[in-house]
């Protein structure tokens, strides 16, 4: 990056800063460039977005406000439009859509958004709305038959894979998505053809942490801990045994030991991802496509995220994304 202050290169710089947002103070990792001649700091538009995202992440986590994808999925599960949701909640016509698109709700609206994930609570809002009695009954019927009320197996799988609710800093401040998790794995299975389970552990880590570094959000919502072989998903065994359409096959490695490769007959669904997320997948794919599982593991052992946490096998804070060196 060229410095705007002198005829020289500028270097990446990060430091801890504090800022007030809605009268609450938050500390975050401020990322910028430093001019090597004048020592002046400056940011790009992309860095400004990541810096702000870190603050919004903490506000959302503090007030237990659902993520944008989560807000969208609730509405879709109930089978109604964003406009109708706004009417039911007595908000402005465009408000629910704005929250789906990433605008930050205030704390009170955030409580409502969390509460209506319970179909019974949502139905009480429907009853208090100005909709016709016929429309109320139709919406309530769909809500009570939605996946939020009856899909006990899916809830079991989510719990087994993602575990108990974690602080946002350990899940990348993003919605924990079974669909995105599956399709990240399908992406690499399709590209590499032969992906070892140990290899996928590292690929998932780099996808999520690179995404956080570049956008302020992870992709899958997995939490990772530092085990002796590198960063791995907290419930890595469940990730591979319970994810639909991903199959583990036993293979005999060159050294005579047994290993597991991941296979699937399902195609990758790019509709699960934004263009920015697809770019993250591509970057990780290109970076590691020529590396063996052991080589990727060795790379991950150079990361500060692993070095600082392996002794006690701790969960890894996503802020370590700003220290990534392999990619």
Tab-separated table of C-alpha atoms in Angstrom, residues 3-288:
chain	number	residue	atom	x	y	z
A	3	UNK	CA	1.384	6.076	1.669
A	4	UNK	CA	-0.598	9.261	0.922
A	5	UNK	CA	1.814	11.233	3.131
A	6	UNK	CA	5.191	10.415	1.540
A	7	UNK	CA	6.725	8.605	-1.420
A	8	UNK	CA	7.015	5.297	0.379
A	9	UNK	CA	5.188	2.143	1.301
A	10	UNK	CA	2.811	1.959	4.232
A	11	UNK	CA	2.574	-1.064	6.486
A	12	UNK	CA	-0.343	-2.745	8.212
A	13	UNK	CA	-0.741	-1.637	11.799
A	14	UNK	CA	-3.109	-2.626	14.588
A	15	UNK	CA	-3.723	-1.356	18.092
A	16	UNK	CA	-6.407	-1.614	20.749
A	17	UNK	CA	-8.820	1.302	20.907
A	18	UNK	CA	-11.974	2.159	22.799
A	19	UNK	CA	-15.041	3.906	21.437
A	20	UNK	CA	-18.527	4.777	22.655
A	21	UNK	CA	-21.483	3.424	20.740
A	22	UNK	CA	-25.020	4.237	21.932
A	23	UNK	CA	-23.560	5.435	25.243
A	24	UNK	CA	-21.678	2.190	25.853
A	25	UNK	CA	-17.908	1.800	25.630
A	26	UNK	CA	-16.303	-1.001	23.626
A	27	UNK	CA	-12.671	-1.973	23.056
A	28	UNK	CA	-11.694	-3.355	19.661
A	29	UNK	CA	-8.687	-4.014	17.416
A	30	UNK	CA	-8.209	-0.900	15.296
A	31	UNK	CA	-6.624	-1.866	11.977
A	32	UNK	CA	-5.025	0.665	9.649
A	33	UNK	CA	-1.867	1.476	7.687
A	34	UNK	CA	1.161	3.354	9.018
A	35	UNK	CA	3.353	5.521	6.805
A	36	UNK	CA	6.940	4.369	7.351
A	37	UNK	CA	8.307	7.916	6.871
A	38	UNK	CA	5.844	10.142	8.760
A	39	UNK	CA	4.316	7.488	11.070
A	40	UNK	CA	0.885	8.878	10.150
A	41	UNK	CA	-1.981	6.384	10.380
A	42	UNK	CA	-4.670	6.040	7.719
A	43	UNK	CA	-7.424	3.589	6.825
A	44	UNK	CA	-9.095	2.260	3.712
A	45	UNK	CA	-12.877	2.025	3.351
A	46	UNK	CA	-12.634	-1.729	3.896
A	47	UNK	CA	-10.713	-1.261	7.138
A	48	UNK	CA	-13.250	1.299	8.343
A	49	UNK	CA	-15.979	-1.274	7.810
A	50	UNK	CA	-14.094	-3.964	9.735
A	51	UNK	CA	-13.311	-1.554	12.581
A	52	UNK	CA	-16.957	-0.551	12.873
A	53	UNK	CA	-18.135	-4.145	12.563
A	54	UNK	CA	-16.097	-5.081	15.635
A	55	UNK	CA	-17.908	-2.450	17.697
A	56	UNK	CA	-21.345	-3.434	16.387
A	57	UNK	CA	-20.516	-7.094	17.061
A	58	UNK	CA	-19.993	-6.391	20.739
A	59	UNK	CA	-23.150	-4.283	21.028
A	60	UNK	CA	-25.141	-7.093	19.393
A	61	UNK	CA	-23.591	-9.667	21.723
A	62	UNK	CA	-24.110	-7.543	24.851
A	63	UNK	CA	-27.819	-7.146	24.133
A	64	UNK	CA	-28.374	-10.656	22.693
A	65	UNK	CA	-29.596	-9.233	19.383
A	66	UNK	CA	-30.064	-11.832	16.611
A	67	UNK	CA	-27.775	-11.721	13.574
A	68	UNK	CA	-29.103	-10.506	10.225
A	69	UNK	CA	-29.261	-14.037	8.754
A	70	UNK	CA	-31.075	-15.202	11.864
A	71	UNK	CA	-33.623	-12.387	11.544
A	72	UNK	CA	-34.211	-13.342	7.925
A	73	UNK	CA	-34.538	-17.063	8.680
A	74	UNK	CA	-37.193	-16.493	11.350
A	75	UNK	CA	-39.366	-14.566	8.920
A	76	UNK	CA	-38.928	-17.183	6.201
A	77	UNK	CA	-39.763	-19.971	8.661
A	78	UNK	CA	-43.050	-18.230	9.461
A	79	UNK	CA	-43.735	-17.761	5.759
A	80	UNK	CA	-44.477	-14.041	5.688
A	81	UNK	CA	-42.979	-10.936	4.088
A	82	UNK	CA	-40.677	-8.415	5.761
A	83	UNK	CA	-43.409	-5.794	5.369
A	84	UNK	CA	-45.901	-8.001	7.191
A	85	UNK	CA	-43.381	-8.625	9.981
A	86	UNK	CA	-42.970	-4.873	10.432
A	87	UNK	CA	-46.734	-4.466	10.653
A	88	UNK	CA	-47.080	-7.249	13.218
A	89	UNK	CA	-44.361	-5.671	15.383
A	90	UNK	CA	-45.826	-2.164	14.923
A	91	UNK	CA	-42.673	-0.849	13.263
A	92	UNK	CA	-42.211	1.315	10.188
A	93	UNK	CA	-42.925	-0.527	6.933
A	94	UNK	CA	-39.250	-0.968	5.961
A	95	UNK	CA	-37.777	-1.565	9.417
A	96	UNK	CA	-37.696	-5.354	9.440
A	97	UNK	CA	-36.116	-5.427	5.982
A	98	UNK	CA	-33.444	-2.970	7.131
A	99	UNK	CA	-32.562	-5.270	10.036
A	100	UNK	CA	-32.339	-8.230	7.648
A	101	UNK	CA	-29.921	-6.192	5.547
A	102	UNK	CA	-27.635	-5.483	8.490
A	103	UNK	CA	-28.880	-2.308	10.179
A	104	UNK	CA	-28.322	-2.574	13.930
A	105	UNK	CA	-31.546	-2.771	15.998
A	106	UNK	CA	-31.702	-0.857	19.261
A	107	UNK	CA	-31.770	-2.939	22.445
A	108	UNK	CA	-35.579	-2.944	22.768
A	109	UNK	CA	-36.212	-4.007	19.176
A	110	UNK	CA	-33.471	-6.592	19.603
A	111	UNK	CA	-35.407	-8.117	22.512
A	112	UNK	CA	-38.493	-8.347	20.323
A	113	UNK	CA	-36.539	-9.996	17.533
A	114	UNK	CA	-35.190	-12.579	19.953
A	115	UNK	CA	-38.580	-13.144	21.575
A	116	UNK	CA	-40.456	-13.862	18.341
A	117	UNK	CA	-38.201	-16.846	17.681
A	118	UNK	CA	-40.623	-18.555	20.066
A	119	UNK	CA	-43.709	-19.278	17.913
A	120	UNK	CA	-46.070	-18.814	20.865
A	121	UNK	CA	-44.667	-15.372	21.595
A	122	UNK	CA	-44.821	-14.482	17.911
A	123	UNK	CA	-48.485	-15.508	17.833
A	124	UNK	CA	-49.219	-13.155	20.725
A	125	UNK	CA	-47.808	-10.295	18.622
A	126	UNK	CA	-49.995	-11.427	15.732
A	127	UNK	CA	-53.064	-11.348	18.006
A	128	UNK	CA	-52.299	-7.755	19.041
A	129	UNK	CA	-51.757	-6.569	15.463
A	130	UNK	CA	-54.254	-4.745	13.265
A	131	UNK	CA	-54.469	-7.593	10.736
A	132	UNK	CA	-57.808	-9.156	9.891
A	133	UNK	CA	-58.927	-12.111	11.981
A	134	UNK	CA	-58.690	-14.388	8.976
A	135	UNK	CA	-55.102	-13.323	8.247
A	136	UNK	CA	-54.152	-13.668	11.911
A	137	UNK	CA	-55.361	-17.262	12.021
A	138	UNK	CA	-53.513	-18.140	8.817
A	139	UNK	CA	-50.209	-16.669	10.058
A	140	UNK	CA	-50.502	-18.302	13.481
A	141	UNK	CA	-51.201	-21.685	11.923
A	142	UNK	CA	-48.045	-21.450	9.797
A	143	UNK	CA	-45.952	-20.227	12.726
A	144	UNK	CA	-46.996	-23.070	15.002
A	145	UNK	CA	-46.149	-25.625	12.310
A	146	UNK	CA	-42.759	-24.049	11.487
A	147	UNK	CA	-39.338	-25.603	12.076
A	148	UNK	CA	-38.962	-23.320	15.078
A	149	UNK	CA	-41.657	-25.328	16.818
A	150	UNK	CA	-41.309	-28.914	15.627
A	151	UNK	CA	-37.880	-29.690	14.159
A	152	UNK	CA	-36.423	-31.382	17.232
A	153	UNK	CA	-33.823	-33.379	15.270
A	154	UNK	CA	-32.452	-30.263	13.580
A	155	UNK	CA	-32.234	-28.577	16.971
A	156	UNK	CA	-30.393	-31.617	18.317
A	157	UNK	CA	-27.902	-31.463	15.431
A	158	UNK	CA	-27.352	-27.721	15.912
A	159	UNK	CA	-26.694	-28.241	19.610
A	160	UNK	CA	-24.327	-31.162	18.997
A	161	UNK	CA	-22.294	-29.315	16.341
A	162	UNK	CA	-22.241	-25.787	17.701
A	163	UNK	CA	-22.543	-26.584	21.410
A	164	UNK	CA	-23.885	-24.303	24.075
A	165	UNK	CA	-24.242	-20.612	23.355
A	166	UNK	CA	-20.809	-19.005	23.267
A	167	UNK	CA	-19.721	-15.421	23.613
A	168	UNK	CA	-19.730	-13.878	20.137
A	169	UNK	CA	-15.948	-13.484	20.140
A	170	UNK	CA	-15.637	-17.284	19.992
A	171	UNK	CA	-18.086	-17.826	17.103
A	172	UNK	CA	-17.009	-14.963	14.859
A	173	UNK	CA	-20.056	-12.846	15.720
A	174	UNK	CA	-22.108	-14.592	13.060
A	175	UNK	CA	-25.194	-16.755	12.778
A	176	UNK	CA	-24.388	-20.429	13.340
A	177	UNK	CA	-25.524	-21.869	10.028
A	178	UNK	CA	-25.745	-25.589	9.301
A	179	UNK	CA	-26.264	-24.762	5.627
A	180	UNK	CA	-23.134	-22.654	5.329
A	181	UNK	CA	-21.071	-25.147	7.314
A	182	UNK	CA	-22.123	-28.001	5.047
A	183	UNK	CA	-21.489	-26.023	1.891
A	184	UNK	CA	-18.040	-24.846	2.991
A	185	UNK	CA	-17.135	-28.518	3.288
A	186	UNK	CA	-18.818	-29.354	-0.021
A	187	UNK	CA	-16.810	-26.573	-1.667
A	188	UNK	CA	-13.473	-28.099	-0.671
A	189	UNK	CA	-14.631	-31.665	-1.329
A	190	UNK	CA	-15.591	-30.590	-4.834
A	191	UNK	CA	-12.361	-28.664	-5.456
A	192	UNK	CA	-9.826	-31.005	-3.861
A	193	UNK	CA	-11.660	-34.323	-4.540
A	194	UNK	CA	-9.797	-35.958	-1.635
A	195	UNK	CA	-10.035	-34.086	1.687
A	196	UNK	CA	-8.848	-35.602	4.948
A	197	UNK	CA	-10.779	-34.836	8.114
A	198	UNK	CA	-7.666	-33.342	9.724
A	199	UNK	CA	-7.188	-31.179	6.630
A	200	UNK	CA	-10.799	-29.928	6.735
A	201	UNK	CA	-10.338	-28.843	10.351
A	202	UNK	CA	-7.680	-26.351	9.241
A	203	UNK	CA	-9.542	-25.261	6.112
A	204	UNK	CA	-12.605	-24.404	8.200
A	205	UNK	CA	-10.421	-22.461	10.630
A	206	UNK	CA	-8.787	-20.411	7.884
A	207	UNK	CA	-12.110	-19.736	6.137
A	208	UNK	CA	-13.720	-18.402	9.305
A	209	UNK	CA	-10.743	-16.435	10.562
A	210	UNK	CA	-9.878	-14.935	7.177
A	211	UNK	CA	-13.512	-13.889	6.818
A	212	UNK	CA	-13.360	-12.220	10.228
A	213	UNK	CA	-10.171	-10.388	9.313
A	214	UNK	CA	-11.671	-9.055	6.102
A	215	UNK	CA	-15.258	-8.390	7.167
A	216	UNK	CA	-15.536	-8.517	10.953
A	217	UNK	CA	-17.661	-11.698	10.773
A	218	UNK	CA	-16.975	-15.415	10.509
A	219	UNK	CA	-18.900	-17.579	8.052
A	220	UNK	CA	-19.976	-20.822	9.744
A	221	UNK	CA	-20.375	-19.755	13.378
A	222	UNK	CA	-18.084	-22.539	14.604
A	223	UNK	CA	-15.902	-22.035	17.659
A	224	UNK	CA	-12.329	-23.366	17.572
A	225	UNK	CA	-9.899	-24.521	20.213
A	226	UNK	CA	-6.172	-25.185	20.084
A	227	UNK	CA	-5.434	-28.892	20.352
A	228	UNK	CA	-2.052	-30.519	19.886
A	229	UNK	CA	-2.525	-30.826	16.131
A	230	UNK	CA	-3.611	-27.242	15.468
A	231	UNK	CA	-6.842	-25.225	15.616
A	232	UNK	CA	-9.939	-27.425	15.280
A	233	UNK	CA	-13.711	-26.895	15.675
A	234	UNK	CA	-14.760	-27.332	19.280
A	235	UNK	CA	-17.022	-30.290	18.451
A	236	UNK	CA	-15.038	-31.470	15.444
A	237	UNK	CA	-16.188	-35.095	15.699
A	238	UNK	CA	-19.859	-34.041	15.544
A	239	UNK	CA	-19.148	-31.599	12.704
A	240	UNK	CA	-18.175	-34.486	10.448
A	241	UNK	CA	-20.508	-37.191	11.724
A	242	UNK	CA	-23.746	-35.176	11.872
A	243	UNK	CA	-23.527	-32.815	8.888
A	244	UNK	CA	-26.023	-33.934	6.241
A	245	UNK	CA	-24.614	-35.264	2.936
A	246	UNK	CA	-20.985	-35.336	4.158
A	247	UNK	CA	-19.657	-38.888	4.567
A	248	UNK	CA	-16.549	-40.100	6.402
A	249	UNK	CA	-14.646	-42.953	4.786
A	250	UNK	CA	-11.799	-44.877	6.392
A	251	UNK	CA	-8.562	-45.028	4.378
A	252	UNK	CA	-5.156	-46.555	5.075
A	253	UNK	CA	-2.449	-43.883	4.906
A	254	UNK	CA	1.052	-44.358	3.501
A	255	UNK	CA	2.437	-44.806	7.014
A	256	UNK	CA	0.010	-47.651	7.683
A	257	UNK	CA	-2.239	-45.672	10.004
A	258	UNK	CA	-5.963	-45.281	9.463
A	259	UNK	CA	-7.347	-41.897	8.442
A	260	UNK	CA	-10.647	-40.437	7.362
A	261	UNK	CA	-11.466	-38.703	4.109
A	262	UNK	CA	-14.649	-36.726	3.538
A	263	UNK	CA	-16.779	-37.406	0.493
A	264	UNK	CA	-20.155	-36.349	-0.837
A	265	UNK	CA	-22.381	-36.757	-3.869
A	266	UNK	CA	-24.064	-33.401	-3.222
A	267	UNK	CA	-23.043	-30.360	-5.283
A	268	UNK	CA	-21.843	-27.145	-3.678
A	269	UNK	CA	-24.617	-24.522	-3.376
A	270	UNK	CA	-23.109	-21.073	-3.881
A	271	UNK	CA	-26.482	-19.457	-3.129
A	272	UNK	CA	-25.710	-19.940	0.569
A	273	UNK	CA	-22.964	-17.295	0.340
A	274	UNK	CA	-22.445	-13.653	-0.494
A	275	UNK	CA	-19.947	-12.682	-3.182
A	276	UNK	CA	-17.514	-11.643	-0.426
A	277	UNK	CA	-17.832	-15.031	1.264
A	278	UNK	CA	-17.305	-16.847	-2.033
A	279	UNK	CA	-14.107	-14.837	-2.480
A	280	UNK	CA	-12.917	-15.986	0.956
A	281	UNK	CA	-13.494	-19.624	-0.007
A	282	UNK	CA	-11.542	-19.123	-3.219
A	283	UNK	CA	-8.590	-17.480	-1.434
A	284	UNK	CA	-8.306	-20.316	1.085
A	285	UNK	CA	-8.689	-22.930	-1.647
A	286	UNK	CA	-5.917	-21.448	-3.788
A	287	UNK	CA	-3.584	-20.939	-0.827
A	288	UNK	CA	-3.714	-24.502	0.470
